[in-house]
DNA sequence: GAATTCGCGTAACGTACGTTACGTAACGGC
DNA sequence: GCCGTTACGTAACGTACGTTACGCGAATTC
């Protein structure tokens, strides 16, 4: 056998270059040659590790999702208070530092491409439902009493759209949505979601 | 002089075809030939009314913004209650019917392209600031007392990111964010925003 | 150390795009 | 009725892309 190369690592490196290109040039500038240039290699190497462009994007996408999930999973649960725990988890979805900003840019760019691809839409739906379930458990734990199911669901939706809206705006216009503003809005949103019971 | 053609109308028709193509195929499928096919004409006609693709997209974008603003401006202020008025205006930003869904798809698609184009980003910032100002006035009118400036701003931000997040999710996965869910979340968010004063 | 298999660069190919040029038909002015 | 201008359709051109094929160097095995 010839010399040994870590395929998984090479593929991850190239996927990292995909993120870089998307961040700098958007999806419209995402070409195999641009990816190769960002990765410091040739297009031959890219095609050596990925059958075609679609496979490359799928890998870059899955690495992105894996990274996000891992960051949340690896988060130590050192918060005795349920609200602090909820905040800590929710905060992971915000582009508060450079790493998460890059992820948010890639996330938002890929998100819109799922609209016209049924297969990707299904993946997104599953992932989104999982994210909702996770937040639902945390919100329930942070609520004082036992909420009604519909009420709880609406609260979680309000939280999710807040997170997505913050991320989207921070990606589009970072200067208008600096990290401290994002934190303030999220903190306030948790206050709003967790306080009071719905009038029936 | 030769036969007369309404340039403005033709340009609007072609811009409408741009929306249609974006809605069906996304930005990646947005080619001059696809636009011409959707408009039922030839690429020669498209290039006759628009210097180049960039000008076409700019026009389609401006028509979209104009439409959104017009729909809100043309809305009769028949709500004596400030909260109902705020709700009615905010609701215009949600993809609750087919027309607004199409607009939201185009809006979200164009939104991400502003990231890598400084000129478009400036346009977006101005438009976004104007939208914030409009909502701020309505929120202030709907609040019981006189809020602190920073507190008011945070409330408005929470509303804006809620609207954007709802629109983004409804565009991405319409089945998971049907109109009644959008309305419920918005209604709830207004409750949350308008009730109570911030603890200092 | 020869054979073999993998790693990867180079380069060509076909296609689809934006753009441009050219031709023609239709209409209005004189 | 002729002329000039406008309104378009047709088609070609250059470019950039994804993809594929080919070739060589290197490393491992026997």
CSV table of C-alpha atoms (C1' of nucleotides) in Angstrom, one decimal:
chain,number,residue,atom,x,y,z
A,1,UNK,CA,0.0,0.0,0.0
A,2,UNK,CA,1.1,3.5,-0.7
A,3,UNK,CA,1.5,6.3,1.7
A,4,UNK,CA,-1.1,6.9,4.2
A,5,UNK,CA,-3.3,10.0,4.4
A,6,UNK,CA,-6.1,10.8,6.9
A,7,UNK,CA,-9.0,11.1,4.6
A,8,UNK,CA,-11.4,12.4,7.2
A,9,UNK,CA,-9.1,15.1,8.2
A,10,UNK,CA,-8.4,16.2,4.6
A,11,UNK,CA,-12.1,16.3,3.9
A,12,UNK,CA,-12.7,18.4,7.0
A,13,UNK,CA,-9.9,20.8,5.9
A,14,UNK,CA,-11.5,21.2,2.5
A,15,UNK,CA,-14.9,21.7,4.1
A,16,UNK,CA,-13.3,24.4,6.2
A,17,UNK,CA,-12.2,26.1,3.0
A,18,UNK,CA,-15.8,25.9,1.8
A,19,UNK,CA,-16.9,27.9,4.9
A,20,UNK,CA,-14.1,30.4,4.3
A,21,UNK,CA,-15.2,31.0,0.7
A,22,UNK,CA,-18.9,31.3,1.6
A,23,UNK,CA,-18.0,33.8,4.3
A,24,UNK,CA,-15.9,35.9,1.9
A,25,UNK,CA,-17.7,35.6,-1.4
A,26,UNK,CA,-21.1,34.1,-0.6
A,27,UNK,CA,-22.6,31.1,-2.3
A,28,UNK,CA,-22.3,32.7,-5.7
A,29,UNK,CA,-18.5,32.8,-5.3
A,30,UNK,CA,-18.4,29.2,-4.1
A,31,UNK,CA,-16.6,27.4,-6.9
A,32,UNK,CA,-14.3,24.4,-6.8
A,33,UNK,CA,-11.4,26.6,-7.8
A,34,UNK,CA,-12.1,29.1,-5.1
A,35,UNK,CA,-12.3,26.3,-2.5
A,36,UNK,CA,-9.0,24.9,-3.8
A,37,UNK,CA,-7.4,28.3,-3.6
A,38,UNK,CA,-8.7,28.8,0.0
A,39,UNK,CA,-7.5,25.4,1.0
A,40,UNK,CA,-4.1,26.0,-0.6
A,41,UNK,CA,-4.3,23.1,-3.0
A,42,UNK,CA,-5.5,22.3,-6.5
A,43,UNK,CA,-8.9,21.4,-7.8
A,44,UNK,CA,-7.5,17.9,-8.5
A,45,UNK,CA,-7.2,17.4,-4.8
A,46,UNK,CA,-10.7,18.6,-4.1
A,47,UNK,CA,-12.1,16.3,-6.7
A,48,UNK,CA,-9.9,13.5,-5.3
A,49,UNK,CA,-11.7,13.7,-2.0
A,50,UNK,CA,-15.2,14.5,-3.1
A,51,UNK,CA,-17.0,13.0,-6.0
A,52,UNK,CA,-18.6,16.2,-7.1
A,53,UNK,CA,-19.6,19.6,-5.8
A,54,UNK,CA,-22.8,18.4,-4.3
A,55,UNK,CA,-21.0,15.9,-2.1
A,56,UNK,CA,-18.6,18.6,-1.0
A,57,UNK,CA,-21.4,20.9,0.0
A,58,UNK,CA,-23.2,18.1,1.8
A,59,UNK,CA,-20.1,17.3,3.8
A,60,UNK,CA,-19.5,21.0,4.6
A,61,UNK,CA,-23.1,21.2,5.8
A,62,UNK,CA,-22.9,18.1,7.9
A,63,UNK,CA,-19.7,19.2,9.5
A,64,UNK,CA,-21.4,22.5,10.3
A,65,UNK,CA,-24.3,20.8,12.0
A,66,UNK,CA,-22.0,18.5,13.9
A,67,UNK,CA,-20.0,21.3,15.2
A,68,UNK,CA,-23.0,23.2,16.4
A,69,UNK,CA,-24.4,20.1,18.1
A,70,UNK,CA,-21.0,19.2,19.6
A,71,UNK,CA,-20.5,22.7,21.1
A,72,UNK,CA,-23.8,22.5,22.9
A,73,UNK,CA,-23.3,18.9,24.0
A,74,UNK,CA,-19.9,19.6,25.3
A,75,UNK,CA,-21.1,22.5,27.3
A,76,UNK,CA,-20.7,21.7,31.0
A,77,UNK,CA,-24.0,21.7,32.9
A,78,UNK,CA,-22.7,23.7,35.8
A,79,UNK,CA,-25.7,25.9,36.1
A,80,UNK,CA,-27.9,24.8,38.9
A,81,UNK,CA,-30.6,27.3,37.9
A,82,UNK,CA,-32.7,26.1,35.0
A,83,UNK,CA,-32.9,29.6,33.5
A,84,UNK,CA,-29.1,30.0,33.4
A,85,UNK,CA,-28.9,26.7,31.8
A,86,UNK,CA,-31.4,27.6,29.2
A,87,UNK,CA,-29.6,30.9,28.5
A,88,UNK,CA,-26.3,29.2,28.1
A,89,UNK,CA,-27.7,26.7,25.6
A,90,UNK,CA,-29.6,29.3,23.7
A,91,UNK,CA,-26.6,31.6,23.6
A,92,UNK,CA,-24.7,28.9,21.6
A,93,UNK,CA,-27.0,29.6,18.7
A,94,UNK,CA,-26.0,33.2,18.5
A,95,UNK,CA,-23.0,34.5,16.6
A,96,UNK,CA,-21.3,36.1,19.6
A,97,UNK,CA,-17.7,35.3,18.7
A,98,UNK,CA,-15.8,34.9,15.4
A,99,UNK,CA,-16.2,31.2,15.3
A,100,UNK,CA,-19.9,31.3,15.7
A,101,UNK,CA,-20.3,34.2,13.4
A,102,UNK,CA,-18.6,32.2,10.7
A,103,UNK,CA,-20.9,29.3,11.4
A,104,UNK,CA,-23.9,31.6,11.3
A,105,UNK,CA,-22.9,32.9,7.9
A,106,UNK,CA,-22.6,29.4,6.6
A,107,UNK,CA,-25.8,28.3,8.3
A,108,UNK,CA,-27.9,31.1,6.8
A,109,UNK,CA,-26.4,30.7,3.4
A,110,UNK,CA,-27.1,27.0,3.4
A,111,UNK,CA,-30.5,27.4,5.0
A,112,UNK,CA,-32.0,29.2,2.0
A,113,UNK,CA,-30.8,26.5,-0.5
A,114,UNK,CA,-32.8,23.9,1.3
A,115,UNK,CA,-36.0,25.6,0.0
A,116,UNK,CA,-35.6,24.3,-3.5
A,117,UNK,CA,-34.2,20.9,-2.5
A,118,UNK,CA,-36.7,18.4,-1.0
A,119,UNK,CA,-34.0,16.2,0.4
A,120,UNK,CA,-32.2,19.0,2.2
A,121,UNK,CA,-35.6,20.3,3.4
A,122,UNK,CA,-36.3,17.0,5.1
A,123,UNK,CA,-32.9,17.1,6.8
A,124,UNK,CA,-33.6,20.6,8.0
A,125,UNK,CA,-37.0,19.7,9.3
A,126,UNK,CA,-35.6,16.9,11.4
A,127,UNK,CA,-32.8,19.0,12.7
A,128,UNK,CA,-35.1,21.9,13.5
A,129,UNK,CA,-37.5,19.6,15.3
A,130,UNK,CA,-34.7,18.2,17.4
A,131,UNK,CA,-33.6,21.7,18.3
A,132,UNK,CA,-37.2,22.6,19.3
A,133,UNK,CA,-37.4,19.5,21.5
A,134,UNK,CA,-34.2,20.3,23.2
A,135,UNK,CA,-35.3,23.9,23.9
A,136,UNK,CA,-38.7,22.8,25.0
A,137,UNK,CA,-37.3,20.6,27.7
A,138,UNK,CA,-35.2,23.5,29.0
A,139,UNK,CA,-38.0,26.0,28.9
A,140,UNK,CA,-40.3,23.6,30.8
A,141,UNK,CA,-37.6,23.1,33.4
A,142,UNK,CA,-37.2,26.9,33.8
A,143,UNK,CA,-40.9,27.6,34.0
A,144,UNK,CA,-42.3,27.9,37.6
A,145,UNK,CA,-45.4,25.8,37.2
A,146,UNK,CA,-46.7,23.2,34.8
A,147,UNK,CA,-47.7,24.9,31.5
A,148,UNK,CA,-50.3,23.8,29.1
A,149,UNK,CA,-48.8,22.0,26.0
A,150,UNK,CA,-49.9,24.6,23.5
A,151,UNK,CA,-48.7,27.5,25.7
A,152,UNK,CA,-45.3,25.9,26.2
A,153,UNK,CA,-44.9,25.3,22.5
A,154,UNK,CA,-45.7,28.9,21.6
A,155,UNK,CA,-43.1,30.1,24.2
A,156,UNK,CA,-40.5,27.9,22.6
A,157,UNK,CA,-41.4,29.1,19.1
A,158,UNK,CA,-41.0,32.7,20.3
A,159,UNK,CA,-37.6,31.8,21.6
A,160,UNK,CA,-36.5,30.0,18.4
A,161,UNK,CA,-37.6,32.8,16.1
A,162,UNK,CA,-35.9,35.2,18.3
A,163,UNK,CA,-32.6,33.3,18.0
A,164,UNK,CA,-33.0,32.9,14.3
A,165,UNK,CA,-33.9,36.5,13.8
A,166,UNK,CA,-30.9,37.7,15.9
A,167,UNK,CA,-28.5,35.4,14.0
A,168,UNK,CA,-29.9,36.5,10.6
A,169,UNK,CA,-29.6,40.2,11.4
A,170,UNK,CA,-26.2,39.8,13.0
A,171,UNK,CA,-25.0,38.0,9.8
A,172,UNK,CA,-26.5,40.5,7.5
A,173,UNK,CA,-25.4,43.7,9.4
A,174,UNK,CA,-23.0,42.8,12.1
A,175,UNK,CA,-22.4,46.4,13.2
A,176,UNK,CA,-26.1,46.9,13.9
A,177,UNK,CA,-26.3,43.7,16.0
A,178,UNK,CA,-23.2,43.6,18.1
A,179,UNK,CA,-22.8,40.7,20.7
A,180,UNK,CA,-23.9,42.8,23.7
A,181,UNK,CA,-27.1,43.7,21.9
A,182,UNK,CA,-27.8,40.1,21.0
A,183,UNK,CA,-27.2,39.0,24.6
A,184,UNK,CA,-29.5,41.8,25.9
A,185,UNK,CA,-32.3,40.9,23.5
A,186,UNK,CA,-32.0,37.2,24.3
A,187,UNK,CA,-31.9,37.9,28.1
A,188,UNK,CA,-35.0,40.0,27.8
A,189,UNK,CA,-36.7,37.4,25.6
A,190,UNK,CA,-36.1,34.8,28.3
A,191,UNK,CA,-37.6,37.1,30.9
A,192,UNK,CA,-40.6,37.6,28.7
A,193,UNK,CA,-41.0,33.9,27.9
A,194,UNK,CA,-40.6,32.7,31.4
A,195,UNK,CA,-42.6,35.3,33.2
A,196,UNK,CA,-46.4,35.1,33.8
A,197,UNK,CA,-48.9,32.6,32.6
A,198,UNK,CA,-51.0,33.1,29.5
A,199,UNK,CA,-54.4,34.6,29.9
A,200,UNK,CA,-57.0,32.1,28.8
B,1,UNK,CA,-41.3,58.5,-33.3
B,2,UNK,CA,-41.9,54.7,-33.4
B,3,UNK,CA,-44.4,52.8,-31.5
B,4,UNK,CA,-44.8,53.6,-27.9
B,5,UNK,CA,-44.2,51.1,-25.1
B,6,UNK,CA,-44.6,51.6,-21.4
B,7,UNK,CA,-41.1,51.0,-20.3
B,8,UNK,CA,-41.9,51.1,-16.6
B,9,UNK,CA,-44.5,48.5,-17.0
B,10,UNK,CA,-42.3,46.2,-19.0
B,11,UNK,CA,-39.6,46.5,-16.5
B,12,UNK,CA,-42.0,45.6,-13.7
B,13,UNK,CA,-43.2,42.6,-15.6
B,14,UNK,CA,-39.7,41.4,-16.1
B,15,UNK,CA,-38.9,42.0,-12.4
B,16,UNK,CA,-42.0,39.9,-11.6
B,17,UNK,CA,-40.5,37.1,-13.6
B,18,UNK,CA,-37.3,37.5,-11.5
B,19,UNK,CA,-39.4,36.8,-8.4
B,20,UNK,CA,-41.0,33.9,-10.0
B,21,UNK,CA,-37.7,32.3,-10.9
B,22,UNK,CA,-36.2,33.0,-7.5
B,23,UNK,CA,-39.2,31.4,-5.9
B,24,UNK,CA,-39.0,28.3,-8.0
B,25,UNK,CA,-35.3,27.8,-8.5
B,26,UNK,CA,-33.6,30.0,-5.9
B,27,UNK,CA,-30.8,32.5,-6.7
B,28,UNK,CA,-28.7,29.8,-8.2
B,29,UNK,CA,-31.3,29.2,-10.9
B,30,UNK,CA,-31.7,32.9,-11.6
B,31,UNK,CA,-30.4,33.3,-15.1
B,32,UNK,CA,-31.4,35.7,-17.8
B,33,UNK,CA,-32.7,32.9,-19.9
B,34,UNK,CA,-34.8,31.6,-17.1
B,35,UNK,CA,-36.2,35.1,-16.4
B,36,UNK,CA,-37.0,35.5,-20.1
B,37,UNK,CA,-38.7,32.1,-20.1
B,38,UNK,CA,-40.7,33.0,-17.1
B,39,UNK,CA,-41.7,36.3,-18.6
B,40,UNK,CA,-42.6,34.6,-21.9
B,41,UNK,CA,-40.1,36.6,-23.9
B,42,UNK,CA,-36.6,36.3,-25.2
B,43,UNK,CA,-33.3,37.3,-23.6
B,44,UNK,CA,-33.0,40.0,-26.2
B,45,UNK,CA,-36.0,41.8,-24.6
B,46,UNK,CA,-34.6,41.4,-21.1
B,47,UNK,CA,-31.4,43.0,-22.2
B,48,UNK,CA,-33.3,45.6,-24.1
B,49,UNK,CA,-34.8,46.9,-20.8
B,50,UNK,CA,-31.9,46.3,-18.5
B,51,UNK,CA,-28.3,47.1,-19.2
B,52,UNK,CA,-27.1,44.0,-17.4
B,53,UNK,CA,-28.0,41.4,-14.8
B,54,UNK,CA,-27.0,43.6,-11.9
B,55,UNK,CA,-29.4,46.3,-13.0
B,56,UNK,CA,-32.2,43.8,-13.4
B,57,UNK,CA,-31.6,42.5,-9.9
B,58,UNK,CA,-31.4,46.0,-8.5
B,59,UNK,CA,-34.8,46.8,-10.1
B,60,UNK,CA,-36.4,43.7,-8.8
B,61,UNK,CA,-35.1,44.4,-5.4
B,62,UNK,CA,-36.3,48.0,-5.4
B,63,UNK,CA,-39.8,47.0,-6.6
B,64,UNK,CA,-39.9,44.5,-3.8
B,65,UNK,CA,-39.1,47.1,-1.2
B,66,UNK,CA,-41.5,49.5,-2.8
B,67,UNK,CA,-44.3,46.9,-2.7
B,68,UNK,CA,-43.7,46.2,1.0
B,69,UNK,CA,-43.6,49.8,2.0
B,70,UNK,CA,-46.7,50.6,-0.1
B,71,UNK,CA,-48.7,47.8,1.4
B,72,UNK,CA,-48.0,49.2,4.9
B,73,UNK,CA,-48.5,52.8,3.9
B,74,UNK,CA,-51.8,52.0,2.1
B,75,UNK,CA,-53.1,50.2,5.2
B,76,UNK,CA,-56.0,52.2,6.6
B,77,UNK,CA,-55.5,53.3,10.2
B,78,UNK,CA,-58.9,52.2,11.4
B,79,UNK,CA,-57.6,50.8,14.7
B,80,UNK,CA,-58.3,53.2,17.5
B,81,UNK,CA,-56.3,51.0,19.8
B,82,UNK,CA,-52.5,51.4,19.5
B,83,UNK,CA,-51.9,47.7,20.0
B,84,UNK,CA,-54.2,46.7,17.2
B,85,UNK,CA,-52.5,49.2,15.0
B,86,UNK,CA,-49.1,47.8,15.9
B,87,UNK,CA,-50.2,44.3,15.3
B,88,UNK,CA,-51.7,45.2,11.9
B,89,UNK,CA,-48.5,46.8,10.8
B,90,UNK,CA,-46.2,44.1,12.1
B,91,UNK,CA,-48.4,41.5,10.5
B,92,UNK,CA,-47.6,43.0,7.1
B,93,UNK,CA,-44.1,41.7,7.5
B,94,UNK,CA,-45.2,38.1,7.8
B,95,UNK,CA,-45.7,35.7,4.9
B,96,UNK,CA,-49.3,35.1,5.8
B,97,UNK,CA,-50.7,34.8,2.3
B,98,UNK,CA,-49.3,33.7,-1.1
B,99,UNK,CA,-48.3,37.2,-2.2
B,100,UNK,CA,-46.4,38.0,1.0
B,101,UNK,CA,-44.9,34.5,1.0
B,102,UNK,CA,-43.4,35.2,-2.4
B,103,UNK,CA,-42.2,38.5,-1.2
B,104,UNK,CA,-40.6,36.9,1.8
B,105,UNK,CA,-38.8,34.3,-0.3
B,106,UNK,CA,-37.4,37.1,-2.5
B,107,UNK,CA,-36.6,39.2,0.6
B,108,UNK,CA,-34.7,36.4,2.3
B,109,UNK,CA,-32.8,35.4,-0.9
B,110,UNK,CA,-31.7,39.0,-1.6
B,111,UNK,CA,-31.0,39.6,2.0
B,112,UNK,CA,-28.0,37.3,2.2
B,113,UNK,CA,-26.5,38.7,-1.0
B,114,UNK,CA,-26.1,42.1,0.7
B,115,UNK,CA,-23.5,40.6,3.0
B,116,UNK,CA,-20.8,40.6,0.4
B,117,UNK,CA,-21.8,43.8,-1.4
B,118,UNK,CA,-21.0,47.0,0.5
B,119,UNK,CA,-23.4,49.1,-1.6
B,120,UNK,CA,-26.3,46.8,-1.0
B,121,UNK,CA,-25.4,46.6,2.7
B,122,UNK,CA,-25.8,50.3,3.0
B,123,UNK,CA,-29.2,50.2,1.3
B,124,UNK,CA,-30.2,47.5,3.7
B,125,UNK,CA,-29.0,49.4,6.8
B,126,UNK,CA,-31.0,52.5,5.8
B,127,UNK,CA,-34.1,50.5,5.1
B,128,UNK,CA,-33.7,48.5,8.3
B,129,UNK,CA,-33.3,51.6,10.4
B,130,UNK,CA,-36.4,53.1,8.8
B,131,UNK,CA,-38.3,50.0,9.7
B,132,UNK,CA,-37.0,50.1,13.2
B,133,UNK,CA,-38.1,53.7,13.6
B,134,UNK,CA,-41.6,53.0,12.3
B,135,UNK,CA,-42.0,50.2,14.8
B,136,UNK,CA,-40.5,52.2,17.6
B,137,UNK,CA,-43.2,54.8,17.3
B,138,UNK,CA,-45.9,52.2,17.2
B,139,UNK,CA,-44.6,50.4,20.2
B,140,UNK,CA,-44.2,53.6,22.2
B,141,UNK,CA,-47.8,54.5,21.4
B,142,UNK,CA,-48.9,51.1,22.5
B,143,UNK,CA,-47.0,51.1,25.8
B,144,UNK,CA,-48.9,52.3,28.8
B,145,UNK,CA,-46.3,54.6,30.4
B,146,UNK,CA,-43.2,56.4,29.2
B,147,UNK,CA,-40.4,53.9,28.7
B,148,UNK,CA,-36.7,54.5,29.0
B,149,UNK,CA,-35.0,54.9,25.6
B,150,UNK,CA,-32.8,51.8,26.0
B,151,UNK,CA,-35.7,49.7,27.3
B,152,UNK,CA,-37.9,50.8,24.4
B,153,UNK,CA,-35.2,50.0,21.9
B,154,UNK,CA,-34.7,46.5,23.3
B,155,UNK,CA,-38.4,45.9,23.1
B,156,UNK,CA,-38.5,46.9,19.4
B,157,UNK,CA,-35.5,44.8,18.6
B,158,UNK,CA,-37.2,41.8,20.2
B,159,UNK,CA,-40.2,42.5,17.9
B,160,UNK,CA,-38.1,42.8,14.8
B,161,UNK,CA,-36.0,39.7,15.3
B,162,UNK,CA,-39.3,37.9,16.0
B,163,UNK,CA,-40.7,39.0,12.7
B,164,UNK,CA,-37.5,38.2,10.8
B,165,UNK,CA,-37.2,34.8,12.5
B,166,UNK,CA,-40.8,34.0,11.7
B,167,UNK,CA,-40.5,35.0,8.1
B,168,UNK,CA,-37.2,33.1,7.7
B,169,UNK,CA,-38.6,29.9,9.1
B,170,UNK,CA,-41.9,30.2,7.2
B,171,UNK,CA,-39.9,30.6,4.0
B,172,UNK,CA,-37.6,27.7,4.8
B,173,UNK,CA,-40.2,25.3,6.0
B,174,UNK,CA,-43.7,26.6,5.3
B,175,UNK,CA,-45.5,23.5,6.7
B,176,UNK,CA,-43.8,23.9,10.1
B,177,UNK,CA,-44.8,27.6,10.3
B,178,UNK,CA,-48.3,28.0,9.0
B,179,UNK,CA,-50.0,31.4,9.1
B,180,UNK,CA,-52.0,30.7,12.2
B,181,UNK,CA,-48.8,29.8,14.1
B,182,UNK,CA,-47.2,32.9,12.9
B,183,UNK,CA,-50.1,35.0,14.0
B,184,UNK,CA,-50.1,33.3,17.4
B,185,UNK,CA,-46.4,33.8,18.0
B,186,UNK,CA,-46.6,37.5,16.9
B,187,UNK,CA,-49.7,38.1,19.1
B,188,UNK,CA,-47.9,36.5,22.0
B,189,UNK,CA,-44.8,38.5,21.4
B,190,UNK,CA,-46.7,41.7,21.4
B,191,UNK,CA,-48.2,40.7,24.8
B,192,UNK,CA,-44.7,40.0,26.1
B,193,UNK,CA,-43.2,43.2,24.7
B,194,UNK,CA,-46.0,45.5,25.9
B,195,UNK,CA,-46.6,44.1,29.3
B,196,UNK,CA,-44.7,45.1,32.4
B,197,UNK,CA,-41.8,47.3,32.9
B,198,UNK,CA,-38.2,46.2,33.0
B,199,UNK,CA,-36.7,45.5,36.3
B,200,UNK,CA,-33.7,47.8,36.8
C,1,DG,C1',14.6,-2.9,-5.8
C,2,DA,C1',10.7,-3.8,-8.7
C,3,DA,C1',5.8,-3.7,-8.7
C,4,DT,C1',1.8,-1.7,-7.4
C,5,DT,C1',-1.3,1.3,-5.5
C,6,DC,C1',-2.5,5.7,-3.8
C,7,DG,C1',-2.0,10.9,-3.8
C,8,DC,C1',-2.5,14.6,-6.4
C,9,DG,C1',-1.3,18.1,-10.1
C,10,DT,C1',-2.3,19.5,-14.9
C,11,DA,C1',-5.0,20.2,-18.4
C,12,DA,C1',-8.5,19.5,-21.5
C,13,DC,C1',-13.6,19.1,-22.5
C,14,DG,C1',-18.4,20.3,-22.8
C,15,DT,C1',-21.7,23.3,-21.1
C,16,DA,C1',-24.1,27.2,-19.6
C,17,DC,C1',-23.8,31.7,-18.5
C,18,DG,C1',-23.7,37.1,-19.3
C,19,DT,C1',-22.9,40.0,-22.8
C,20,DT,C1',-22.8,41.9,-27.3
C,21,DA,C1',-23.8,42.5,-32.1
C,22,DC,C1',-26.7,42.4,-35.9
C,23,DG,C1',-30.9,41.9,-38.4
C,24,DT,C1',-35.8,42.9,-39.0
C,25,DA,C1',-40.4,44.4,-38.3
C,26,DA,C1',-43.3,48.0,-36.8
C,27,DC,C1',-44.7,52.4,-35.9
C,28,DG,C1',-44.7,57.7,-36.0
C,29,DG,C1',-43.4,62.1,-38.3
C,30,DC,C1',-43.0,64.7,-42.6
D,1,DG,C1',-44.8,56.8,-49.0
D,2,DC,C1',-40.4,57.4,-47.4
D,3,DC,C1',-37.2,57.8,-43.4
D,4,DG,C1',-35.7,57.2,-39.0
D,5,DT,C1',-36.2,55.6,-34.7
D,6,DT,C1',-37.7,52.2,-31.5
D,7,DA,C1',-38.7,47.2,-30.2
D,8,DC,C1',-37.4,43.3,-30.2
D,9,DG,C1',-35.6,38.3,-31.9
D,10,DT,C1',-31.5,35.5,-33.2
D,11,DA,C1',-27.3,34.2,-32.7
D,12,DA,C1',-22.7,34.4,-31.9
D,13,DC,C1',-18.7,35.3,-28.6
D,14,DG,C1',-15.8,34.9,-24.6
D,15,DT,C1',-15.5,33.3,-20.1
D,16,DA,C1',-15.9,30.5,-16.1
D,17,DC,C1',-17.6,26.7,-14.4
D,18,DG,C1',-18.0,21.4,-13.1
D,19,DT,C1',-16.3,17.4,-14.6
D,20,DT,C1',-13.2,14.0,-16.4
D,21,DA,C1',-9.0,12.0,-18.1
D,22,DC,C1',-4.2,11.5,-17.8
D,23,DG,C1',0.3,11.3,-15.9
D,24,DC,C1',3.8,11.2,-12.6
D,25,DG,C1',5.9,11.0,-8.0
D,26,DA,C1',6.0,8.8,-3.7
D,27,DA,C1',5.5,5.3,-0.5
D,28,DT,C1',4.6,0.7,0.9
D,29,DT,C1',4.9,-4.4,0.1
D,30,DC,C1',7.1,-8.4,-1.3
